[in-house]
């Protein structure tokens, strides 16, 4: 994994000193004056949002607004239709054909613009070309779709198996909450959007479009902003994926999980290996270079050889992004119960470790960069949205149970807040209707807490924490100050698990696999250094 | 001989004229209406009867020694001892005859649950036989030989015993041990064969033969009863009067009283159970403890009925209680002799302080519970002076105690009472035995001020070069088993370093084996192994047999070359390998993986005798960590980091408390 493929944070934020290779720097082919339908009209000249996007995001002219309003009217009619379908409990089945009708009402140049934006995006660093807008005015947006068709045996996420969903109501609440949180946060630029779940590919493309529309209305959403949708092979025929594409999605993450039908059944997945490969092929056709697949490892009774076989097969079919996830048995899942009762063998952590190590090596061989513990990309196809989490950028969470971390506008002090939305969809909707948002919990993050997150999240990436990145959060205490003198940290450096040098602090190849153990030494060290500094700041202390 | 003693009552009368008008011999008023109520209560509730303020007192002078019988009931566990006692109490009108009388004398919850007697109880029964009024003192004994000292003290207050044997199970190990205690005390033994109605396999004739064979008692002396139904129990009372001699002793002689039990009442202090061998004692007397030489004034005397019933006096040959302002049960030690101030007598023979045979560490599960546990232990030891308490602390388990018990059952009962009566849960470490070392190093002798030292804590174990020899406690064990298991049991005994002393058939199918065992070989799981390889049929009991020389070694447990102080063990040379292996295996199972490999070793000096390895972590990182996972992940990491600070570090290895507990704790399932 050469640094040549790093395309992270070019420009003013530039952290990675290595320029991107030529192959990734394809210039934007078409810079069409016709923007995406959700592109935002710039604010008053001189505002940070405007200046940052200058030259990349052409001003939207007044006439453009006319077809847009026509489209909105059409969407409203469609929404009514959806409501009636949803009431019949058929919403999911009928969502696809209805979505297919959408493109007809789009300006023809829109898809081309999106495609162009995608190519341009690839040429730029992960983390996105960040404008000079201050951190507090930039954020990523996560949208949670809480419904699934069926419960997977391993999943303990916040999801619900509904009889019928009043999708129009959910949509309206998602839109309202996005608007409210954007306003509360004072965010002027949304750099990526991620539709997760649940199974967001069960939502109608119309809902996705409506949320993106609202975001673009309220803030600056660049044309090339990464918009990812999690897709389930069974609910994602090609036509439907295309509809999501026209709705504004430009990246897909496919929950493929396994290429072994028996394993898929064990996991309670509704698709087969061939379903998954078909969906993958269709997705690649629609979103070339912008498709990710998940592969699980460490399942009960899974053996190393056959699993590596799956990975090799996947490499013949996959696009430029793969996530390898070790199964973790979560309390309250069917799989946990089965293992606990002895109906299934407990996953062997030794075997899982071996799969992980061999899998990493295989992917590296295939030209993938392991840019995070579980994420691998080639040709610069990193997920900028997820990268933002590990860099401790701001993010807003919209939808039931969604998490966010941002600095509310107008709060005294400069404390970032961790927010959690109400978990249960019906209650969440009630709250959104009443208050404009369903934030259930707001926890101010202290300075130390934020630094702890910078540490724990940053070390998950291959770049680790650069000195510049650390300084953005903590200008006084350097990484050397915090970790340079600790005996225990020194032991980790000597063991070759950790690196602390002119670039910053990061894990070695071996260290990354045992990061959680390393953090048990690093976090207390950070706390101690912080306390010492605090004491030093107290007069006479 | 006892004819002479029969004159006693006259002197009694002479000394104490009819004090009360309660000449009436009718018994109903003696019944204790509250007895039934008290049976449901845990032990040591508020005493129901205060000092002398209730009704009229019994004039104890009406019971001359020749009309007194002091006896015990002894039996193997669950052979019907307590049920027979219930019937005797009912028959003599001591308690009402109701269906609820079950183990009236067993007041502790653990006694009722386990069918054992831990704390001896005494009851005075009034029985009219052929026109004569008898005072029968039933001195209940702890059934188990853990309490053999207490048993022997109780027996020394008696002249005879009822040896109860279950007609179904026949003679068991404890029957034998108890018989010999009574036999050595030269007591009259009345065998009682108890037939349980609900069991069909009863064979009283076979049991008669066993008794004849094992104890040399003619089979026609056996009384066959059903304690549950009360069948033939009357003839037991007849036999007590006919076959057990009355106590000897003289009222004219100066007071000589044996303390054979004591209890603690939080309002009245120590209540000592006494048997008068000579003399008279009454309220206001000044008495002296032969052991402590402390002087007390008697506040109250009386009989146990079975609750305290104050009387004016107690006379030679009688059994009762005495309250004299003693504040602590250690002031009324079992076996001590009491006499009148300025009238010293030769103390009764056989007194010894309680000697702990099994030691175990006791720690609160959480250190914040320390004070609660401390007060619970204090309260329990108020009533059980045989438990020795040393403060102790462990780097891993925190502050706690090293407790000495009379035996394994005693330890289990103590622990169970802590849990049941005081709701305390504790970590109890694997029991150890008190080893001894005969020192050769002049320096050490000077330091300890004696040549022979007892080693309770392995950390104190002196090096071999400074020692002439090491000694370990041994016991004489009795196993009684159906003969089909003999082979397996002999193998087990040999594996436990047992030396066979005797083997005999007590009937056609049952074998009695006697082995000399090192105590430490049987303290942990011998009994369970014996039960499981004999399908539950073999029984086991043991008695103290002093010390023998032993090749003891100190075994260290090392983690990557660093000694773990908490796990230093004294072990017999022949057992070092197997014990070391078990400890290493348990550690391996409970030590969490770390970033490097951990070698767990058991070593004697520099010689490694067992080894296990904990592999290094190859993967320890949360797979998914996105926006919604951060809060949970940080919380988890911080909690782990916090926990890590509390871990005990051995070298650079972090050892959780659980790992120590798993290694040190008694493993009931092994």
PDB file of N, CA and C in Angstrom, chain B residues 370-442:
ATOM      1  N   UNK B 370     -16.439  -4.530  53.497  1.00  0.00           N
ATOM      2  CA  UNK B 370     -15.546  -5.005  54.551  1.00  0.00           C
ATOM      3  C   UNK B 370     -16.139  -4.847  55.951  1.00  0.00           C
ATOM      4  N   UNK B 371     -16.644  -3.658  56.238  1.00  0.00           N
ATOM      5  CA  UNK B 371     -17.144  -3.408  57.592  1.00  0.00           C
ATOM      6  C   UNK B 371     -18.371  -4.234  57.939  1.00  0.00           C
ATOM      7  N   UNK B 372     -19.243  -4.411  56.947  1.00  0.00           N
ATOM      8  CA  UNK B 372     -20.426  -5.250  57.188  1.00  0.00           C
ATOM      9  C   UNK B 372     -20.006  -6.678  57.488  1.00  0.00           C
ATOM     10  N   UNK B 373     -19.063  -7.152  56.706  1.00  0.00           N
ATOM     11  CA  UNK B 373     -18.617  -8.524  56.901  1.00  0.00           C
ATOM     12  C   UNK B 373     -17.924  -8.666  58.257  1.00  0.00           C
ATOM     13  N   UNK B 374     -17.166  -7.642  58.592  1.00  0.00           N
ATOM     14  CA  UNK B 374     -16.456  -7.675  59.871  1.00  0.00           C
ATOM     15  C   UNK B 374     -17.459  -7.822  61.020  1.00  0.00           C
ATOM     16  N   UNK B 375     -18.523  -7.025  60.955  1.00  0.00           N
ATOM     17  CA  UNK B 375     -19.477  -7.096  62.060  1.00  0.00           C
ATOM     18  C   UNK B 375     -20.221  -8.427  62.057  1.00  0.00           C
ATOM     19  N   UNK B 376     -20.469  -8.972  60.857  1.00  0.00           N
ATOM     20  CA  UNK B 376     -21.133 -10.286  60.798  1.00  0.00           C
ATOM     21  C   UNK B 376     -20.246 -11.375  61.401  1.00  0.00           C
ATOM     22  N   UNK B 377     -18.970 -11.318  61.084  1.00  0.00           N
ATOM     23  CA  UNK B 377     -18.055 -12.324  61.630  1.00  0.00           C
ATOM     24  C   UNK B 377     -17.963 -12.183  63.151  1.00  0.00           C
ATOM     25  N   UNK B 378     -17.921 -10.948  63.609  1.00  0.00           N
ATOM     26  CA  UNK B 378     -17.860 -10.730  65.055  1.00  0.00           C
ATOM     27  C   UNK B 378     -19.084 -11.304  65.757  1.00  0.00           C
ATOM     28  N   UNK B 379     -20.251 -11.052  65.151  1.00  0.00           N
ATOM     29  CA  UNK B 379     -21.479 -11.550  65.777  1.00  0.00           C
ATOM     30  C   UNK B 379     -21.494 -13.073  65.807  1.00  0.00           C
ATOM     31  N   UNK B 380     -21.073 -13.676  64.716  1.00  0.00           N
ATOM     32  CA  UNK B 380     -21.097 -15.138  64.666  1.00  0.00           C
ATOM     33  C   UNK B 380     -20.103 -15.747  65.646  1.00  0.00           C
ATOM     34  N   UNK B 381     -18.934 -15.128  65.748  1.00  0.00           N
ATOM     35  CA  UNK B 381     -17.934 -15.707  66.640  1.00  0.00           C
ATOM     36  C   UNK B 381     -18.286 -15.479  68.109  1.00  0.00           C
ATOM     37  N   UNK B 382     -19.196 -14.544  68.378  1.00  0.00           N
ATOM     38  CA  UNK B 382     -19.684 -14.385  69.752  1.00  0.00           C
ATOM     39  C   UNK B 382     -20.258 -15.689  70.268  1.00  0.00           C
ATOM     40  N   UNK B 383     -20.859 -16.445  69.363  1.00  0.00           N
ATOM     41  CA  UNK B 383     -21.484 -17.698  69.755  1.00  0.00           C
ATOM     42  C   UNK B 383     -20.647 -18.903  69.430  1.00  0.00           C
ATOM     43  N   UNK B 384     -19.534 -18.677  68.795  1.00  0.00           N
ATOM     44  CA  UNK B 384     -18.723 -19.805  68.391  1.00  0.00           C
ATOM     45  C   UNK B 384     -17.260 -19.459  68.622  1.00  0.00           C
ATOM     46  N   UNK B 385     -16.833 -19.700  69.836  1.00  0.00           N
ATOM     47  CA  UNK B 385     -15.467 -19.313  70.181  1.00  0.00           C
ATOM     48  C   UNK B 385     -14.442 -20.217  69.527  1.00  0.00           C
ATOM     49  N   UNK B 386     -14.895 -21.298  68.890  1.00  0.00           N
ATOM     50  CA  UNK B 386     -13.922 -22.211  68.289  1.00  0.00           C
ATOM     51  C   UNK B 386     -13.380 -21.696  66.964  1.00  0.00           C
ATOM     52  N   UNK B 387     -13.980 -20.641  66.430  1.00  0.00           N
ATOM     53  CA  UNK B 387     -13.440 -20.056  65.203  1.00  0.00           C
ATOM     54  C   UNK B 387     -12.361 -19.057  65.588  1.00  0.00           C
ATOM     55  N   UNK B 388     -11.169 -19.241  65.038  1.00  0.00           N
ATOM     56  CA  UNK B 388     -10.133 -18.252  65.315  1.00  0.00           C
ATOM     57  C   UNK B 388     -10.074 -17.266  64.154  1.00  0.00           C
ATOM     58  N   UNK B 389      -9.845 -16.026  64.498  1.00  0.00           N
ATOM     59  CA  UNK B 389      -9.887 -14.966  63.490  1.00  0.00           C
ATOM     60  C   UNK B 389      -8.574 -14.198  63.510  1.00  0.00           C
ATOM     61  N   UNK B 390      -7.870 -14.194  62.378  1.00  0.00           N
ATOM     62  CA  UNK B 390      -6.694 -13.347  62.231  1.00  0.00           C
ATOM     63  C   UNK B 390      -6.968 -12.379  61.096  1.00  0.00           C
ATOM     64  N   UNK B 391      -6.588 -11.134  61.287  1.00  0.00           N
ATOM     65  CA  UNK B 391      -6.737 -10.209  60.178  1.00  0.00           C
ATOM     66  C   UNK B 391      -5.678 -10.549  59.134  1.00  0.00           C
ATOM     67  N   UNK B 392      -6.048 -10.419  57.895  1.00  0.00           N
ATOM     68  CA  UNK B 392      -5.117 -10.761  56.826  1.00  0.00           C
ATOM     69  C   UNK B 392      -5.393  -9.833  55.655  1.00  0.00           C
ATOM     70  N   UNK B 393      -4.431  -9.699  54.770  1.00  0.00           N
ATOM     71  CA  UNK B 393      -4.757  -8.943  53.569  1.00  0.00           C
ATOM     72  C   UNK B 393      -3.984  -9.526  52.413  1.00  0.00           C
ATOM     73  N   UNK B 394      -4.579  -9.389  51.259  1.00  0.00           N
ATOM     74  CA  UNK B 394      -3.997  -9.958  50.059  1.00  0.00           C
ATOM     75  C   UNK B 394      -3.920  -8.837  49.036  1.00  0.00           C
ATOM     76  N   UNK B 395      -2.817  -8.813  48.283  1.00  0.00           N
ATOM     77  CA  UNK B 395      -2.670  -7.773  47.265  1.00  0.00           C
ATOM     78  C   UNK B 395      -3.812  -7.839  46.264  1.00  0.00           C
ATOM     79  N   UNK B 396      -4.271  -9.056  46.024  1.00  0.00           N
ATOM     80  CA  UNK B 396      -5.293  -9.210  45.002  1.00  0.00           C
ATOM     81  C   UNK B 396      -6.697  -9.059  45.561  1.00  0.00           C
ATOM     82  N   UNK B 397      -6.922  -9.587  46.746  1.00  0.00           N
ATOM     83  CA  UNK B 397      -8.295  -9.642  47.249  1.00  0.00           C
ATOM     84  C   UNK B 397      -8.584  -8.569  48.286  1.00  0.00           C
ATOM     85  N   UNK B 398      -7.592  -7.823  48.659  1.00  0.00           N
ATOM     86  CA  UNK B 398      -7.808  -6.726  49.604  1.00  0.00           C
ATOM     87  C   UNK B 398      -7.744  -7.191  51.042  1.00  0.00           C
ATOM     88  N   UNK B 399      -8.399  -6.417  51.911  1.00  0.00           N
ATOM     89  CA  UNK B 399      -8.377  -6.738  53.331  1.00  0.00           C
ATOM     90  C   UNK B 399      -9.374  -7.839  53.633  1.00  0.00           C
ATOM     91  N   UNK B 400      -8.989  -8.739  54.523  1.00  0.00           N
ATOM     92  CA  UNK B 400      -9.878  -9.846  54.880  1.00  0.00           C
ATOM     93  C   UNK B 400      -9.368 -10.521  56.138  1.00  0.00           C
ATOM     94  N   UNK B 401      -9.656 -11.791  56.265  1.00  0.00           N
ATOM     95  CA  UNK B 401      -9.260 -12.524  57.464  1.00  0.00           C
ATOM     96  C   UNK B 401      -8.769 -13.913  57.100  1.00  0.00           C
ATOM     97  N   UNK B 402      -7.957 -14.439  57.979  1.00  0.00           N
ATOM     98  CA  UNK B 402      -7.644 -15.861  57.897  1.00  0.00           C
ATOM     99  C   UNK B 402      -8.362 -16.500  59.069  1.00  0.00           C
ATOM    100  N   UNK B 403      -9.288 -17.358  58.767  1.00  0.00           N
ATOM    101  CA  UNK B 403     -10.109 -17.952  59.819  1.00  0.00           C
ATOM    102  C   UNK B 403      -9.696 -19.402  60.037  1.00  0.00           C
ATOM    103  N   UNK B 404      -9.660 -19.790  61.298  1.00  0.00           N
ATOM    104  CA  UNK B 404      -9.351 -21.175  61.626  1.00  0.00           C
ATOM    105  C   UNK B 404     -10.623 -21.874  62.075  1.00  0.00           C
ATOM    106  N   UNK B 405     -10.857 -23.062  61.519  1.00  0.00           N
ATOM    107  CA  UNK B 405     -12.058 -23.819  61.863  1.00  0.00           C
ATOM    108  C   UNK B 405     -11.666 -25.171  62.438  1.00  0.00           C
ATOM    109  N   UNK B 406     -12.616 -25.777  63.142  1.00  0.00           N
ATOM    110  CA  UNK B 406     -12.356 -27.088  63.723  1.00  0.00           C
ATOM    111  C   UNK B 406     -12.258 -28.150  62.655  1.00  0.00           C
ATOM    112  N   UNK B 407     -12.948 -27.933  61.549  1.00  0.00           N
ATOM    113  CA  UNK B 407     -12.923 -28.912  60.479  1.00  0.00           C
ATOM    114  C   UNK B 407     -13.679 -28.352  59.292  1.00  0.00           C
ATOM    115  N   UNK B 408     -13.818 -29.216  58.268  1.00  0.00           N
ATOM    116  CA  UNK B 408     -14.443 -28.756  57.031  1.00  0.00           C
ATOM    117  C   UNK B 408     -15.903 -28.396  57.190  1.00  0.00           C
ATOM    118  N   UNK B 409     -16.621 -29.245  57.903  1.00  0.00           N
ATOM    119  CA  UNK B 409     -18.042 -28.990  58.078  1.00  0.00           C
ATOM    120  C   UNK B 409     -18.238 -27.693  58.848  1.00  0.00           C
ATOM    121  N   UNK B 410     -17.400 -27.536  59.848  1.00  0.00           N
ATOM    122  CA  UNK B 410     -17.449 -26.329  60.646  1.00  0.00           C
ATOM    123  C   UNK B 410     -17.283 -25.104  59.747  1.00  0.00           C
ATOM    124  N   UNK B 411     -16.342 -25.191  58.817  1.00  0.00           N
ATOM    125  CA  UNK B 411     -16.093 -24.077  57.905  1.00  0.00           C
ATOM    126  C   UNK B 411     -17.304 -23.828  57.011  1.00  0.00           C
ATOM    127  N   UNK B 412     -17.845 -24.909  56.467  1.00  0.00           N
ATOM    128  CA  UNK B 412     -18.993 -24.753  55.581  1.00  0.00           C
ATOM    129  C   UNK B 412     -20.178 -24.169  56.328  1.00  0.00           C
ATOM    130  N   UNK B 413     -20.376 -24.662  57.535  1.00  0.00           N
ATOM    131  CA  UNK B 413     -21.504 -24.190  58.331  1.00  0.00           C
ATOM    132  C   UNK B 413     -21.332 -22.711  58.655  1.00  0.00           C
ATOM    133  N   UNK B 414     -20.124 -22.331  58.991  1.00  0.00           N
ATOM    134  CA  UNK B 414     -19.854 -20.934  59.312  1.00  0.00           C
ATOM    135  C   UNK B 414     -20.171 -20.045  58.110  1.00  0.00           C
ATOM    136  N   UNK B 415     -19.699 -20.484  56.955  1.00  0.00           N
ATOM    137  CA  UNK B 415     -19.927 -19.730  55.731  1.00  0.00           C
ATOM    138  C   UNK B 415     -21.410 -19.637  55.399  1.00  0.00           C
ATOM    139  N   UNK B 416     -22.082 -20.760  55.577  1.00  0.00           N
ATOM    140  CA  UNK B 416     -23.510 -20.790  55.283  1.00  0.00           C
ATOM    141  C   UNK B 416     -24.287 -19.876  56.239  1.00  0.00           C
ATOM    142  N   UNK B 417     -23.855 -19.877  57.497  1.00  0.00           N
ATOM    143  CA  UNK B 417     -24.539 -19.011  58.459  1.00  0.00           C
ATOM    144  C   UNK B 417     -24.292 -17.552  58.135  1.00  0.00           C
ATOM    145  N   UNK B 418     -23.086 -17.229  57.676  1.00  0.00           N
ATOM    146  CA  UNK B 418     -22.813 -15.844  57.275  1.00  0.00           C
ATOM    147  C   UNK B 418     -23.770 -15.421  56.171  1.00  0.00           C
ATOM    148  N   UNK B 419     -23.947 -16.339  55.220  1.00  0.00           N
ATOM    149  CA  UNK B 419     -24.802 -16.010  54.091  1.00  0.00           C
ATOM    150  C   UNK B 419     -26.260 -15.938  54.492  1.00  0.00           C
ATOM    151  N   UNK B 420     -26.700 -16.924  55.296  1.00  0.00           N
ATOM    152  CA  UNK B 420     -28.124 -17.004  55.611  1.00  0.00           C
ATOM    153  C   UNK B 420     -28.545 -16.018  56.686  1.00  0.00           C
ATOM    154  N   UNK B 421     -27.728 -15.902  57.715  1.00  0.00           N
ATOM    155  CA  UNK B 421     -28.163 -15.095  58.844  1.00  0.00           C
ATOM    156  C   UNK B 421     -27.709 -13.652  58.727  1.00  0.00           C
ATOM    157  N   UNK B 422     -26.657 -13.410  57.963  1.00  0.00           N
ATOM    158  CA  UNK B 422     -26.150 -12.044  57.860  1.00  0.00           C
ATOM    159  C   UNK B 422     -26.111 -11.537  56.432  1.00  0.00           C
ATOM    160  N   UNK B 423     -26.593 -12.362  55.505  1.00  0.00           N
ATOM    161  CA  UNK B 423     -26.697 -11.944  54.121  1.00  0.00           C
ATOM    162  C   UNK B 423     -25.371 -11.437  53.567  1.00  0.00           C
ATOM    163  N   UNK B 424     -24.300 -12.060  54.001  1.00  0.00           N
ATOM    164  CA  UNK B 424     -22.981 -11.629  53.543  1.00  0.00           C
ATOM    165  C   UNK B 424     -22.465 -12.630  52.522  1.00  0.00           C
ATOM    166  N   UNK B 425     -21.979 -12.149  51.388  1.00  0.00           N
ATOM    167  CA  UNK B 425     -21.365 -13.107  50.474  1.00  0.00           C
ATOM    168  C   UNK B 425     -19.875 -12.831  50.430  1.00  0.00           C
ATOM    169  N   UNK B 426     -19.150 -13.900  50.452  1.00  0.00           N
ATOM    170  CA  UNK B 426     -17.716 -13.786  50.659  1.00  0.00           C
ATOM    171  C   UNK B 426     -16.949 -14.641  49.665  1.00  0.00           C
ATOM    172  N   UNK B 427     -15.670 -14.321  49.541  1.00  0.00           N
ATOM    173  CA  UNK B 427     -14.747 -15.191  48.824  1.00  0.00           C
ATOM    174  C   UNK B 427     -14.054 -16.024  49.894  1.00  0.00           C
ATOM    175  N   UNK B 428     -14.204 -17.323  49.772  1.00  0.00           N
ATOM    176  CA  UNK B 428     -13.550 -18.203  50.726  1.00  0.00           C
ATOM    177  C   UNK B 428     -12.448 -18.924  49.966  1.00  0.00           C
ATOM    178  N   UNK B 429     -11.215 -18.789  50.421  1.00  0.00           N
ATOM    179  CA  UNK B 429     -10.129 -19.414  49.666  1.00  0.00           C
ATOM    180  C   UNK B 429     -10.005 -20.892  50.029  1.00  0.00           C
ATOM    181  N   UNK B 430      -9.325 -21.620  49.164  1.00  0.00           N
ATOM    182  CA  UNK B 430      -9.116 -23.050  49.393  1.00  0.00           C
ATOM    183  C   UNK B 430      -8.529 -23.270  50.787  1.00  0.00           C
ATOM    184  N   UNK B 431      -9.108 -24.185  51.543  1.00  0.00           N
ATOM    185  CA  UNK B 431      -8.620 -24.375  52.908  1.00  0.00           C
ATOM    186  C   UNK B 431      -7.211 -24.973  52.957  1.00  0.00           C
ATOM    187  N   UNK B 432      -6.480 -24.568  53.943  1.00  0.00           N
ATOM    188  CA  UNK B 432      -5.150 -25.139  54.169  1.00  0.00           C
ATOM    189  C   UNK B 432      -5.104 -25.650  55.598  1.00  0.00           C
ATOM    190  N   UNK B 433      -4.077 -26.401  55.905  1.00  0.00           N
ATOM    191  CA  UNK B 433      -3.960 -26.969  57.249  1.00  0.00           C
ATOM    192  C   UNK B 433      -2.744 -26.353  57.939  1.00  0.00           C
ATOM    193  N   UNK B 434      -2.724 -26.379  59.267  1.00  0.00           N
ATOM    194  CA  UNK B 434      -1.570 -25.812  59.966  1.00  0.00           C
ATOM    195  C   UNK B 434      -0.384 -26.770  59.955  1.00  0.00           C
ATOM    196  N   UNK B 435       0.621 -26.420  59.182  1.00  0.00           N
ATOM    197  CA  UNK B 435       1.844 -27.217  59.178  1.00  0.00           C
ATOM    198  C   UNK B 435       2.731 -26.758  60.336  1.00  0.00           C
ATOM    199  N   UNK B 436       3.704 -27.617  60.645  1.00  0.00           N
ATOM    200  CA  UNK B 436       4.661 -27.213  61.662  1.00  0.00           C
ATOM    201  C   UNK B 436       6.073 -27.408  61.123  1.00  0.00           C
ATOM    202  N   UNK B 437       6.976 -26.670  61.698  1.00  0.00           N
ATOM    203  CA  UNK B 437       8.381 -26.854  61.343  1.00  0.00           C
ATOM    204  C   UNK B 437       9.192 -26.895  62.623  1.00  0.00           C
ATOM    205  N   UNK B 438      10.113 -27.865  62.694  1.00  0.00           N
ATOM    206  CA  UNK B 438      11.031 -27.914  63.829  1.00  0.00           C
ATOM    207  C   UNK B 438      12.299 -27.194  63.372  1.00  0.00           C
ATOM    208  N   UNK B 439      12.569 -26.078  64.010  1.00  0.00           N
ATOM    209  CA  UNK B 439      13.649 -25.212  63.537  1.00  0.00           C
ATOM    210  C   UNK B 439      15.020 -25.730  63.965  1.00  0.00           C
ATOM    211  N   UNK B 440      15.998 -25.536  63.101  1.00  0.00           N
ATOM    212  CA  UNK B 440      17.375 -25.862  63.466  1.00  0.00           C
ATOM    213  C   UNK B 440      18.217 -24.582  63.547  1.00  0.00           C
ATOM    214  N   UNK B 441      17.761 -23.560  62.867  1.00  0.00           N
ATOM    215  CA  UNK B 441      18.518 -22.313  62.863  1.00  0.00           C
ATOM    216  C   UNK B 441      18.352 -21.589  64.193  1.00  0.00           C
ATOM    217  N   UNK B 442      19.486 -21.367  64.862  1.00  0.00           N
ATOM    218  CA  UNK B 442      19.454 -20.718  66.173  1.00  0.00           C
ATOM    219  C   UNK B 442      18.829 -19.325  66.070  1.00  0.00           C
TER     220      UNK B 442
END
